[in-house]
Coordinates of C-alpha atoms in Angstrom, one line a residue:
Chain A
M1258 CA 17.5 -9.8 -77.3
A1259 CA 17.8 -6.3 -75.8
Q1260 CA 14.1 -5.9 -76.3
S1261 CA 13.1 -9.0 -74.4
R1262 CA 15.3 -8.0 -71.5
E1263 CA 13.6 -4.7 -71.3
K1264 CA 10.2 -6.4 -71.4
R1265 CA 11.3 -8.7 -68.6
K1266 CA 12.3 -5.6 -66.6
L1267 CA 9.0 -3.9 -67.2
K1268 CA 7.1 -7.0 -66.1
Q1269 CA 9.2 -7.1 -63.0
H1270 CA 8.4 -3.5 -62.2
I1271 CA 4.7 -4.2 -62.7
I1272 CA 4.9 -7.0 -60.2
E1273 CA 6.8 -4.9 -57.7
E1274 CA 4.2 -2.2 -58.1
W1275 CA 1.4 -4.5 -57.4
T1276 CA 2.9 -6.3 -54.5
G1277 CA 3.6 -2.9 -53.0
K1278 CA 0.1 -1.7 -53.5
V1279 CA -1.5 -4.8 -52.1
F1280 CA 0.8 -4.9 -49.1
T1281 CA 0.3 -1.2 -48.2
S1282 CA -3.5 -1.4 -48.7
L1283 CA -3.7 -4.5 -46.5
C1284 CA -1.8 -2.7 -43.8
I1285 CA -4.2 0.3 -44.0
V1286 CA -7.2 -2.0 -43.9
L1287 CA -5.8 -3.8 -40.8
L1288 CA -5.2 -0.5 -39.1
V1289 CA -8.6 0.9 -39.8
V1290 CA -10.3 -2.3 -38.7
T1291 CA -8.3 -2.3 -35.5
I1292 CA -9.0 1.2 -34.5
F1293 CA -12.7 0.9 -35.3
S1294 CA -13.1 -2.4 -33.4
L1295 CA -11.2 -0.9 -30.5
V1296 CA -13.5 2.1 -30.3
Y1297 CA -16.5 -0.2 -30.7
F1298 CA -15.3 -2.5 -28.0
V1299 CA -14.6 0.3 -25.4
A1300 CA -17.9 2.1 -26.3
T1301 CA -20.1 -1.0 -25.9
K1302 CA -18.4 -1.9 -22.7
G1303 CA -18.6 1.7 -21.5
F1304 CA -22.2 2.1 -22.3
S1305 CA -23.3 -1.1 -20.6
S1306 CA -23.1 0.5 -17.2
F1307 CA -25.8 3.0 -18.3
I1308 CA -27.9 0.5 -20.3
K1309 CA -27.5 -2.8 -18.5
D1310 CA -26.8 -1.7 -14.9
G1311 CA -29.1 1.4 -15.0
I1312 CA -26.6 3.8 -13.6
S1313 CA -27.6 7.4 -14.5
L1314 CA -25.2 9.7 -16.4
G1315 CA -25.7 12.2 -13.6
E1316 CA -24.4 9.8 -11.0
I1317 CA -21.2 9.1 -12.9
F1318 CA -20.5 12.7 -14.0
G1319 CA -21.9 14.5 -11.0
G1320 CA -21.5 12.1 -8.1
I1321 CA -18.7 12.8 -5.7
K1322 CA -18.9 9.5 -3.8
W1323 CA -17.1 6.4 -5.1
K1324 CA -18.1 3.4 -3.1
P1325 CA -18.2 0.4 -5.5
E1326 CA -18.3 -2.1 -2.7
G1327 CA -20.8 -0.2 -0.6
E1328 CA -24.5 -0.9 0.1
P1329 CA -25.9 0.5 -2.2
P1330 CA -22.8 0.9 -4.4
L1331 CA -22.1 4.4 -5.5
F1332 CA -20.2 5.3 -8.7
G1333 CA -19.5 9.0 -8.6
A1334 CA -16.6 9.6 -11.0
L1335 CA -16.3 13.4 -10.5
P1336 CA -13.3 13.1 -8.2
F1337 CA -11.4 11.2 -10.9
I1338 CA -12.4 13.6 -13.6
I1339 CA -11.4 16.6 -11.6
G1340 CA -8.2 14.8 -10.5
S1341 CA -7.3 14.0 -14.2
F1342 CA -7.9 17.6 -15.4
S1343 CA -6.1 19.3 -12.5
T1344 CA -3.1 17.0 -12.7
S1345 CA -2.6 17.3 -16.5
I1346 CA -3.3 21.1 -16.6
L1347 CA -0.9 21.7 -13.7
A1348 CA 1.7 19.6 -15.5
A1349 CA 1.3 21.5 -18.7
V1350 CA 1.5 24.8 -16.8
I1351 CA 4.8 23.7 -15.2
A1352 CA 6.2 22.2 -18.4
A1353 CA 5.1 24.7 -21.1
P1354 CA 7.4 27.7 -20.1
L1355 CA 10.3 25.3 -19.5
S1356 CA 10.0 23.6 -22.8
I1357 CA 9.3 26.8 -24.9
S1358 CA 12.3 28.5 -23.2
A1359 CA 14.5 25.5 -23.9
A1360 CA 13.4 25.5 -27.5
L1361 CA 14.1 29.2 -27.9
F1362 CA 17.6 28.6 -26.4
M1363 CA 18.3 25.7 -28.7
V1364 CA 17.1 27.3 -31.9
E1365 CA 17.7 31.1 -31.5
I1366 CA 20.4 31.6 -28.9
M1367 CA 22.8 28.7 -29.1
P1368 CA 21.9 26.7 -32.2
K1369 CA 25.1 24.7 -32.4
L1370 CA 25.2 23.5 -28.8
G1371 CA 21.5 23.1 -28.7
R1372 CA 21.0 21.0 -31.8
K1373 CA 24.0 18.8 -31.1
Y1374 CA 23.8 18.1 -27.4
L1375 CA 20.7 19.5 -25.7
Q1376 CA 18.0 18.3 -28.0
P1377 CA 19.1 14.6 -27.9
A1378 CA 19.5 14.9 -24.1
I1379 CA 15.9 16.1 -23.8
E1380 CA 14.6 13.6 -26.2
L1381 CA 16.3 10.9 -24.1
L1382 CA 13.7 11.7 -21.4
A1383 CA 11.0 10.3 -23.8
G1384 CA 12.6 6.9 -23.8
I1385 CA 12.5 6.4 -20.0
P1386 CA 9.8 4.0 -19.0
S1387 CA 7.0 5.5 -16.9
V1388 CA 7.5 3.1 -14.0
V1389 CA 11.0 4.6 -13.6
Y1390 CA 9.4 8.1 -13.4
G1391 CA 6.9 6.8 -10.9
F1392 CA 9.5 5.3 -8.7
V1393 CA 11.7 8.3 -8.8
G1394 CA 8.7 10.4 -7.9
L1395 CA 7.8 8.2 -5.0
S1396 CA 11.4 8.1 -3.7
V1397 CA 12.5 11.7 -4.3
I1398 CA 9.6 14.1 -5.0
V1399 CA 7.1 12.7 -2.5
P1400 CA 9.5 12.8 0.5
F1401 CA 10.6 16.3 -0.6
Y1402 CA 7.0 17.6 -0.6
R1403 CA 6.3 15.7 2.7
D1404 CA 9.1 17.6 4.4
I1405 CA 8.2 21.0 3.1
F1406 CA 4.4 21.2 2.9
P1407 CA 1.7 19.9 5.2
G1408 CA 0.3 16.6 4.2
Q1409 CA 1.8 13.3 3.2
G1410 CA 3.5 14.4 0.0
L1411 CA 1.4 12.3 -2.2
G1412 CA -1.2 14.1 -4.3
I1413 CA -1.9 16.2 -7.3
A1414 CA 1.3 18.3 -6.8
A1415 CA 3.5 15.2 -6.9
G1416 CA 1.6 13.7 -9.8
A1417 CA 1.9 17.0 -11.8
S1418 CA 5.6 17.3 -11.1
V1419 CA 6.3 13.8 -12.3
L1420 CA 4.1 14.3 -15.4
S1421 CA 5.7 17.7 -16.2
I1422 CA 9.0 16.0 -16.7
M1423 CA 7.5 13.2 -18.7
I1424 CA 5.9 15.6 -21.2
L1425 CA 8.9 17.9 -21.5
P1426 CA 10.4 16.1 -24.5
T1427 CA 7.0 16.1 -26.5
M1428 CA 6.6 19.8 -25.9
T1429 CA 10.2 20.7 -26.5
S1430 CA 10.7 18.9 -29.8
I1431 CA 7.4 20.3 -31.2
A1432 CA 8.4 23.8 -30.2
T1433 CA 11.9 23.3 -31.6
D1434 CA 10.5 22.2 -34.9
A1435 CA 8.1 25.1 -35.0
L1436 CA 10.8 27.7 -34.3
A1437 CA 13.3 26.1 -36.8
A1438 CA 10.6 26.2 -39.5
L1439 CA 10.1 30.0 -39.1
P1440 CA 11.2 31.8 -42.4
P1441 CA 14.5 33.5 -41.6
G1442 CA 13.3 36.6 -43.4
L1443 CA 10.9 37.5 -40.6
K1444 CA 13.7 37.6 -38.0
E1445 CA 16.1 39.4 -40.4
G1446 CA 13.5 42.0 -41.1
S1447 CA 13.0 42.6 -37.4
Y1448 CA 16.8 42.9 -36.8
A1449 CA 17.0 45.2 -39.8
L1450 CA 14.5 47.5 -38.2
G1451 CA 16.8 47.8 -35.2
A1452 CA 15.1 45.4 -32.8
T1453 CA 17.2 43.7 -30.2
R1454 CA 17.2 40.0 -29.9
W1455 CA 14.8 40.1 -27.0
Q1456 CA 12.4 42.3 -28.9
T1457 CA 12.6 40.1 -32.0
L1458 CA 11.9 36.9 -29.9
A1459 CA 9.1 38.5 -27.8
R1460 CA 7.3 40.4 -30.6
T1461 CA 8.0 38.5 -33.8
V1462 CA 9.1 34.9 -33.2
I1463 CA 6.8 33.9 -30.4
P1464 CA 3.5 35.5 -31.7
T1465 CA 4.0 33.9 -35.1
T1466 CA 4.8 30.4 -33.8
L1467 CA 2.2 30.6 -31.0
P1468 CA -0.3 28.2 -32.6
A1469 CA 2.4 25.6 -33.2
L1470 CA 3.7 26.0 -29.7
M1471 CA 0.2 25.5 -28.3
T1472 CA -0.1 22.3 -30.4
G1473 CA 2.9 21.0 -28.4
V1474 CA 1.3 22.0 -25.1
V1475 CA -2.0 20.3 -26.0
L1476 CA -0.2 17.1 -27.1
G1477 CA 1.8 17.1 -23.9
M1478 CA -1.4 17.5 -21.9
A1479 CA -3.0 14.6 -23.8
R1480 CA 0.0 12.5 -22.9
A1481 CA -0.3 13.6 -19.3
F1482 CA -4.0 12.9 -19.3
G1483 CA -3.5 9.3 -20.4
E1484 CA -0.5 8.4 -18.3
A1485 CA -1.4 5.8 -15.7
L1486 CA 1.4 4.1 -13.9
A1487 CA 3.6 6.9 -12.8
V1488 CA 0.7 9.0 -11.6
Q1489 CA -0.9 6.1 -9.8
M1490 CA 2.3 5.6 -7.8
V1491 CA 2.5 9.1 -6.5
I1492 CA -1.0 10.5 -6.3
G1493 CA -2.3 8.5 -3.3
N1494 CA -5.5 7.2 -5.0
A1495 CA -8.1 8.3 -2.5
P1496 CA -11.4 8.6 -4.4
H1497 CA -12.2 12.1 -3.1
I1498 CA -11.8 15.6 -4.3
P1499 CA -8.8 16.8 -2.3
K1500 CA -8.8 20.0 -0.4
S1501 CA -5.1 20.8 -1.2
L1502 CA -2.6 19.8 -3.8
F1503 CA -0.8 17.7 -1.2
E1504 CA -3.7 15.5 -0.3
S1505 CA -4.2 12.0 -1.6
A1506 CA -6.4 12.2 -4.9
S1507 CA -7.2 10.0 -7.9
T1508 CA -7.3 10.3 -11.6
L1509 CA -9.3 8.4 -14.2
T1510 CA -6.3 6.3 -15.2
S1511 CA -5.3 5.5 -11.7
A1512 CA -8.8 4.4 -10.8
I1513 CA -8.9 2.1 -13.8
T1514 CA -5.4 0.5 -13.2
L1515 CA -6.0 0.1 -9.5
S1516 CA -9.2 -2.0 -9.8
M1517 CA -9.4 -3.4 -13.4
G1518 CA -7.5 -6.6 -12.6
N1519 CA -9.4 -7.2 -9.3
T1520 CA -12.9 -7.0 -10.7
V1521 CA -14.7 -9.6 -12.6
M1522 CA -15.6 -9.0 -16.3
G1523 CA -19.3 -8.1 -16.6
S1524 CA -19.8 -7.0 -13.0
V1525 CA -21.2 -3.5 -12.4
Q1526 CA -17.9 -2.2 -11.0
N1527 CA -16.0 -3.5 -14.0
N1528 CA -18.5 -1.9 -16.4
V1529 CA -18.1 1.4 -14.7
L1530 CA -14.4 1.1 -15.1
W1531 CA -15.0 0.7 -18.8
T1532 CA -17.1 3.8 -18.7
L1533 CA -14.1 5.7 -17.2
A1534 CA -12.0 4.3 -20.1
L1535 CA -14.6 5.6 -22.5
I1536 CA -14.4 9.0 -20.9
L1537 CA -10.6 8.9 -21.3
M1538 CA -10.9 7.9 -24.9
L1539 CA -13.4 10.7 -25.7
M1540 CA -11.1 13.2 -24.0
T1541 CA -8.2 12.0 -26.2
F1542 CA -10.3 12.6 -29.3
I1543 CA -11.1 16.1 -28.0
F1544 CA -7.4 16.8 -27.6
V1545 CA -6.7 15.6 -31.1
F1546 CA -9.4 17.9 -32.4
I1547 CA -7.9 20.8 -30.6
V1548 CA -4.5 20.0 -32.1
R1549 CA -6.0 19.8 -35.6
F1550 CA -7.8 23.2 -35.1
L1551 CA -4.6 24.8 -33.9
E1552 CA -2.6 23.4 -36.8
R1553 CA -5.1 24.7 -39.3
R1554 CA -4.7 28.1 -37.8
A1555 CA -0.9 27.8 -37.9
N1556 CA -1.0 26.9 -41.6
R1557 CA -3.1 29.8 -42.5
Chain B
M1280 CA 0.8 18.3 -39.4
K1281 CA 3.4 15.6 -40.0
K1282 CA 4.1 15.3 -36.3
S1283 CA 0.5 14.6 -35.4
L1284 CA 0.2 12.1 -38.3
M1285 CA 3.2 10.3 -36.9
L1286 CA 1.6 10.3 -33.5
V1287 CA -1.7 8.9 -34.8
M1288 CA 0.3 6.2 -36.7
A1289 CA 2.2 5.3 -33.6
L1290 CA -1.0 5.2 -31.6
I1291 CA -2.6 2.9 -34.2
L1292 CA 0.5 0.7 -34.2
T1293 CA 0.3 0.3 -30.4
F1294 CA -3.3 -0.7 -30.7
T1295 CA -2.6 -3.2 -33.4
L1296 CA 0.2 -4.7 -31.3
A1297 CA -2.2 -4.9 -28.3
A1298 CA -4.7 -6.6 -30.5
C1299 CA -2.1 -9.0 -31.6
G1300 CA -1.3 -9.7 -28.0
Q1301 CA -4.9 -10.5 -27.4
A1302 CA -5.1 -12.8 -30.4
N1303 CA -2.0 -14.6 -29.2
K1304 CA -3.6 -15.2 -25.9
T1305 CA -6.6 -16.9 -27.5
N1306 CA -4.3 -18.9 -29.6
T1307 CA -2.4 -20.3 -26.7
S1308 CA -5.5 -21.1 -24.8
A1309 CA -6.7 -23.0 -27.8
G1310 CA -3.4 -24.8 -27.8
N1311 CA -4.1 -25.5 -24.1
D1312 CA -7.3 -27.3 -24.9
A1313 CA -5.4 -29.3 -27.5
G1314 CA -2.7 -30.0 -24.9
A1315 CA -5.3 -31.2 -22.3
N1316 CA -6.8 -33.4 -24.9
S1317 CA -3.5 -34.9 -26.0
S1318 CA -2.5 -35.5 -22.4
A1319 CA -5.9 -37.2 -21.8
N1320 CA -5.1 -39.4 -24.8
G1321 CA -1.7 -40.0 -23.3
E1322 CA -3.3 -41.4 -20.2
K1323 CA -5.4 -43.8 -22.2
E1324 CA -2.3 -45.1 -23.8
K1325 CA -0.7 -45.5 -20.4
T1326 CA 2.3 -43.5 -21.2
T1327 CA 3.8 -41.9 -18.1
E1328 CA 5.4 -38.9 -19.7
L1329 CA 3.3 -35.8 -19.5
S1330 CA 3.1 -33.3 -22.3
G1331 CA 1.1 -30.3 -23.2
S1332 CA 0.7 -26.8 -21.9
I1333 CA -1.1 -25.1 -19.0
L1334 CA -2.2 -21.4 -18.6
A1335 CA -2.6 -20.2 -15.1
V1336 CA -3.8 -16.6 -14.7
G1337 CA -4.8 -14.4 -11.7
S1338 CA -3.7 -13.2 -8.3
S1339 CA -0.4 -11.4 -8.2
A1340 CA 0.0 -12.5 -4.5
L1341 CA 0.0 -16.1 -5.6
Q1342 CA 1.9 -15.7 -8.8
P1343 CA 5.5 -16.1 -7.4
L1344 CA 4.6 -19.4 -5.8
V1345 CA 2.9 -20.9 -8.9
D1346 CA 5.7 -19.5 -11.1
Q1347 CA 8.5 -21.1 -9.0
A1348 CA 6.6 -24.4 -8.7
S1349 CA 5.9 -24.5 -12.4
K1350 CA 9.6 -24.1 -13.2
S1351 CA 10.6 -27.2 -11.2
F1352 CA 7.6 -29.1 -12.6
M1353 CA 8.7 -28.2 -16.1
D1354 CA 12.3 -29.4 -15.3
K1355 CA 10.9 -32.7 -14.3
N1356 CA 8.6 -32.9 -17.3
P1357 CA 10.4 -31.4 -20.2
K1358 CA 7.5 -31.7 -22.6
V1359 CA 5.2 -29.6 -20.5
S1360 CA 5.0 -25.9 -20.7
I1361 CA 3.2 -23.9 -18.0
Q1362 CA 2.5 -20.2 -18.4
V1363 CA 1.8 -18.2 -15.2
Q1364 CA 0.3 -14.7 -15.6
G1365 CA -0.8 -12.1 -13.1
G1366 CA -3.7 -9.7 -13.6
G1367 CA -5.5 -10.0 -10.3
S1368 CA -7.9 -12.4 -8.7
G1369 CA -10.9 -11.0 -10.7
T1370 CA -9.1 -11.6 -14.0
G1371 CA -8.1 -15.2 -12.9
L1372 CA -11.7 -16.1 -12.0
T1373 CA -13.2 -14.5 -15.1
Q1374 CA -10.8 -16.3 -17.4
V1375 CA -11.0 -19.8 -15.8
S1376 CA -14.8 -19.4 -15.7
G1377 CA -14.8 -18.4 -19.4
G1378 CA -12.5 -21.2 -20.4
Q1379 CA -9.6 -18.9 -21.6
A1380 CA -7.3 -20.2 -18.8
D1381 CA -6.9 -23.7 -17.4
I1382 CA -6.3 -22.5 -13.8
G1383 CA -7.5 -19.3 -12.2
N1384 CA -5.5 -18.1 -9.2
S1385 CA -7.4 -16.2 -6.6
D1386 CA -6.9 -14.7 -3.1
V1387 CA -10.6 -15.0 -2.4
F1388 CA -13.3 -17.6 -2.7
A1389 CA -14.9 -17.6 -6.1
E1390 CA -18.3 -17.2 -4.5
E1391 CA -17.2 -13.8 -3.2
K1392 CA -16.5 -12.4 -6.7
L1393 CA -18.6 -14.4 -9.2
E1394 CA -22.3 -15.1 -9.2
A1395 CA -23.5 -18.4 -7.8
G1396 CA -24.0 -20.0 -11.3
P1397 CA -20.5 -19.7 -12.7
A1398 CA -18.9 -20.0 -9.2
G1399 CA -20.6 -23.4 -8.8
E1400 CA -18.8 -24.8 -11.8
L1401 CA -15.4 -24.0 -10.4
V1402 CA -13.5 -26.5 -8.3
D1403 CA -11.3 -25.1 -5.5
H1404 CA -7.8 -26.2 -4.8
Q1405 CA -6.3 -24.6 -1.8
V1406 CA -2.5 -24.6 -2.1
A1407 CA -1.3 -22.3 0.6
V1408 CA -2.3 -19.8 3.3
V1409 CA -1.4 -16.2 3.5
A1410 CA -1.6 -14.4 6.8
M1411 CA -1.6 -10.6 7.2
A1412 CA -0.6 -8.3 9.9
A1413 CA -1.2 -4.6 10.6
V1414 CA 2.1 -2.6 10.5
V1415 CA 2.9 0.9 11.6
N1416 CA 5.7 3.4 11.2
P1417 CA 8.5 2.6 13.7
D1418 CA 8.0 6.0 15.3
V1419 CA 4.6 5.1 16.5
N1420 CA 5.5 3.4 19.7
I1421 CA 2.8 0.7 20.0
D1422 CA 3.0 -3.0 19.4
N1423 CA -0.6 -4.1 19.9
L1424 CA -4.0 -3.0 18.7
T1425 CA -7.4 -4.5 19.5
K1426 CA -10.0 -5.2 16.9
D1427 CA -12.0 -2.3 18.2
Q1428 CA -9.1 0.1 17.8
L1429 CA -8.4 -1.1 14.3
V1430 CA -12.0 -0.6 13.3
Q1431 CA -12.0 2.9 14.7
I1432 CA -8.8 3.7 12.9
F1433 CA -9.8 2.4 9.5
T1434 CA -13.3 4.0 9.7
G1435 CA -11.8 7.4 10.7
K1436 CA -13.2 7.5 14.2
I1437 CA -9.7 7.7 15.7
T1438 CA -7.5 10.1 13.8
N1439 CA -4.6 10.6 16.3
W1440 CA -2.3 8.0 17.8
K1441 CA -2.7 9.4 21.3
D1442 CA -6.3 7.9 21.3
A1443 CA -4.9 4.5 20.7
G1444 CA -2.1 4.5 23.2
G1445 CA 0.6 6.1 21.0
P1446 CA 2.3 9.5 20.7
D1447 CA 0.5 12.7 19.6
Q1448 CA 0.7 12.1 15.9
V1449 CA -1.9 12.2 13.2
I1450 CA -2.8 8.7 11.8
Q1451 CA -2.1 8.2 8.1
I1452 CA -3.9 5.2 6.6
V1453 CA -2.1 3.3 3.8
N1454 CA -4.7 1.1 2.3
R1455 CA -5.1 -1.3 -0.6
P1456 CA -7.7 -0.6 -3.3
S1457 CA -11.2 -1.6 -2.3
S1458 CA -11.3 -4.3 -4.9
S1459 CA -8.1 -6.0 -3.7
G1460 CA -8.2 -9.5 -2.3
T1461 CA -5.7 -8.5 0.5
R1462 CA -7.9 -5.7 1.6
A1463 CA -11.0 -8.0 1.5
T1464 CA -9.2 -10.5 3.8
F1465 CA -8.0 -7.8 6.2
E1466 CA -11.5 -6.3 6.4
K1467 CA -13.3 -9.6 6.8
Y1468 CA -11.1 -11.2 9.4
A1469 CA -9.3 -8.3 11.2
L1470 CA -12.0 -5.6 11.2
G1471 CA -15.1 -7.7 10.6
T1472 CA -16.6 -4.9 8.5
K1473 CA -16.2 -3.2 5.2
T1474 CA -14.7 0.2 5.3
D1475 CA -15.0 3.2 3.0
D1476 CA -12.1 5.0 1.5
L1477 CA -11.5 8.0 3.7
A1478 CA -10.5 11.4 2.4
G1479 CA -6.7 11.7 2.6
A1480 CA -6.1 8.0 2.9
I1481 CA -3.5 6.6 0.6
Q1482 CA -4.2 3.5 -1.6
E1483 CA -1.4 1.6 -3.1
D1484 CA -1.6 -1.2 -5.6
S1485 CA 1.4 -3.3 -4.4
S1486 CA 2.6 -4.5 -1.1
G1487 CA 6.1 -3.2 -1.9
N1488 CA 4.8 0.4 -2.1
V1489 CA 2.6 0.0 1.0
K1490 CA 5.7 -1.1 3.0
K1491 CA 7.8 1.8 1.6
L1492 CA 5.2 4.4 2.5
V1493 CA 4.5 3.0 6.0
K1494 CA 8.3 3.0 6.6
E1495 CA 8.7 6.6 5.5
T1496 CA 5.4 8.4 6.4
P1497 CA 5.1 9.6 10.0
G1498 CA 2.1 8.1 11.7
A1499 CA 1.3 5.6 8.9
I1500 CA -0.6 2.4 9.4
G1501 CA -1.1 -0.3 6.8
Y1502 CA -1.2 -4.1 6.5
L1503 CA 1.1 -6.6 4.8
A1504 CA 1.3 -10.3 4.2
L1505 CA 3.8 -12.0 6.5
S1506 CA 6.3 -12.6 3.7
Y1507 CA 6.8 -8.8 3.4
L1508 CA 7.5 -8.1 7.0
D1509 CA 10.9 -7.0 8.2
D1510 CA 12.4 -4.6 10.7
S1511 CA 11.7 -1.4 8.7
V1512 CA 8.1 -1.4 9.9
T1513 CA 6.7 -2.3 13.3
T1514 CA 4.4 -5.4 13.1
L1515 CA 1.5 -5.1 15.5
K1516 CA -0.1 -7.9 17.5
Y1517 CA -3.8 -8.4 16.9
E1518 CA -5.7 -8.6 20.2
G1519 CA -2.4 -9.5 21.9
V1520 CA -1.7 -12.4 19.5
E1521 CA 1.5 -12.3 17.5
A1522 CA 1.3 -12.9 13.8
T1523 CA 3.4 -16.1 13.5
E1524 CA 3.1 -19.2 11.5
E1525 CA 2.3 -21.3 14.6
N1526 CA -0.5 -19.0 15.7
V1527 CA -2.0 -19.0 12.3
A1528 CA -1.8 -22.8 12.0
N1529 CA -3.4 -23.5 15.3
G1530 CA -6.1 -20.9 14.7
T1531 CA -5.4 -18.3 17.4
Y1532 CA -4.4 -15.6 14.9
P1533 CA -7.4 -15.1 12.6
V1534 CA -6.2 -12.7 9.9
W1535 CA -5.4 -15.2 7.1
A1536 CA -6.8 -16.4 3.8
Y1537 CA -6.4 -19.4 1.5
E1538 CA -4.7 -19.0 -1.8
H1539 CA -6.9 -20.8 -4.3
M1540 CA -6.2 -22.3 -7.7
Y1541 CA -9.6 -22.8 -9.4
T1542 CA -10.3 -25.2 -12.3
K1543 CA -13.5 -25.4 -14.3
G1544 CA -14.9 -28.8 -13.4
E1545 CA -12.7 -31.5 -11.9
P1546 CA -9.2 -31.3 -13.5
N1547 CA -7.8 -34.2 -15.4
G1548 CA -4.6 -35.2 -17.1
L1549 CA -1.9 -32.6 -17.0
V1550 CA -3.7 -30.0 -15.0
K1551 CA -4.5 -32.5 -12.3
A1552 CA -0.9 -33.7 -12.3
F1553 CA 0.3 -30.1 -11.8
L1554 CA -2.2 -29.3 -9.0
D1555 CA -1.2 -32.6 -7.3
Y1556 CA 2.4 -31.4 -7.5
M1557 CA 1.4 -28.1 -5.9
V1558 CA 0.1 -29.8 -2.8
S1559 CA 2.8 -32.4 -2.7
E1560 CA 5.2 -32.4 0.3
E1561 CA 8.0 -31.2 -2.0
V1562 CA 6.3 -27.9 -2.9
Q1563 CA 4.5 -27.4 0.4
N1564 CA 7.7 -27.8 2.5
G1565 CA 9.9 -26.2 -0.2
D1566 CA 8.7 -23.4 -2.4
V1567 CA 5.7 -22.5 -0.1
V1568 CA 7.8 -22.0 3.0
E1569 CA 10.7 -20.4 1.1
L1570 CA 8.4 -17.7 -0.4
G1571 CA 6.8 -16.9 2.9
Y1572 CA 3.4 -18.6 2.6
I1573 CA 2.1 -21.1 5.1
P1574 CA 1.6 -24.6 3.8
A1575 CA -2.0 -25.6 3.5
S1576 CA -1.1 -29.0 4.9
K1577 CA 0.1 -27.5 8.2
M1578 CA -3.2 -25.8 9.0
Q1579 CA -4.9 -27.4 12.0
V1580 CA -8.1 -25.4 11.3
K1581 CA -10.3 -25.2 8.2
R1582 CA -12.4 -22.3 7.2
D1583 CA -15.3 -22.3 4.7
V1584 CA -16.4 -19.4 2.5
D1585 CA -18.7 -18.0 5.2
G1586 CA -15.8 -17.8 7.6
N1587 CA -16.9 -20.7 9.8
I1588 CA -13.9 -22.3 11.4
T1589 CA -13.7 -26.1 12.1
K1590 CA -10.8 -27.9 13.8

């Protein structure tokens, strides 16, 4: 009697084991298929502007004139590429010191207050939809820049300001984790040698956690690079390389969202937009590789 | 390490969901075909009750009207389901031409976007007219611009309002993206020429943002559909003609365009019933007027794809 019950239990466990295995493997296969077909889809679409429409690589990467409706149409995407890079780098430059300092405060200086109230508050920023950021940017930041600086307020500076707030939570939470994971012995050793808190932070804590902190910065930049809606609302969208930070400019994402819906699938302009999407995707891959590289260094 | 793994996972999940969304779309369109068939069958059986589903995709300028009309149509025919999606005129034309959607909404003639082959297969249903007017920031004290002045402003030949009869103030152009149907209409009928995107000019994707920026930016000029106009911006006369419904209807104000609902081939069954409803007096004098469009039935002039006007 007891033996048969145990047998039944064993059988049940085997069934559980197998259903679990099958289910999880199915999920993995689905994910892998999805990501590969996505890459394939964007790549074929993106390459068709070179292959089918005969646009040269040099024109897209080196051309500074974007006139898709002109005669003849010109597809120079350099203004967008420059716009994307300058906006996301500037955003990272603004956000990195803020987020690393905030993480230091929350972990090293006031751990109780920081962990309990400040971190959730900063992470709340991550949940705000980007259209809200864009609208706040358009209603607050743009008029502010317009009053203070020459120009219309829209431009790379406004875009970078909005983005810097959006990427704060990513950077801060990664920096917080990195600092919290630091072995306490390191700090204690430093204190034991008579170092002040400032010296400990500046000479021991930050240098040791630097690769992890940089990971956060790069991930934040990747997010900034791919953000479309909020940037599009505040950057002005003129397809030119701007002469100042307060002049209307464009990014890869804003160029895509602005025109994708209005162009017909398969037309030259639509294909070029897919090429821009391909560039974006490749950039994201590069960001991921940089993160991997930094992490390997951090783990060593 | 864990963090980035999580990130990658989240990324993949998003893609999967997006893919699911896509799959759903094709499912519904398959359902539509079935719906169209069943309603065709229904006609044979001489039953008067309509059933099935319609997918209408395209122009965001036309979307509110189709959306509102479809709701009252569904109230009358409870077995009918109509989905109205935005996405832009290009998307609407692509999808109706490819058979994914039953109706493609567009601000422009199909011939202007598609090649002659696929455009020839589409049947045009003009349901409303949208007129546009140039607007300026209220601090720019002018109320009229000639066609010549507009062309010079939008091509960058005039950069200060003092050269167009206004105060000494730099002109700031607030444009729509070059692929937009609204911009195409404005360029074709108000300027008569295509314009390049000038350095420093602002491009906004929605009429709401154009209005906001023109209202706030000193020296700004833009253009809006009549339904967006109010006192926060100054509406300009075009060649001395005011942008009113009467002037559009009798042909004296030229800056307007049809709102098209395209079907692939002649519509039948449910789609035809819905399109008939769109041009019925009830919708034309109700929803169309209410939402700031001009009823197609009121137009005393007609215009073809090349811009030729007939009375």
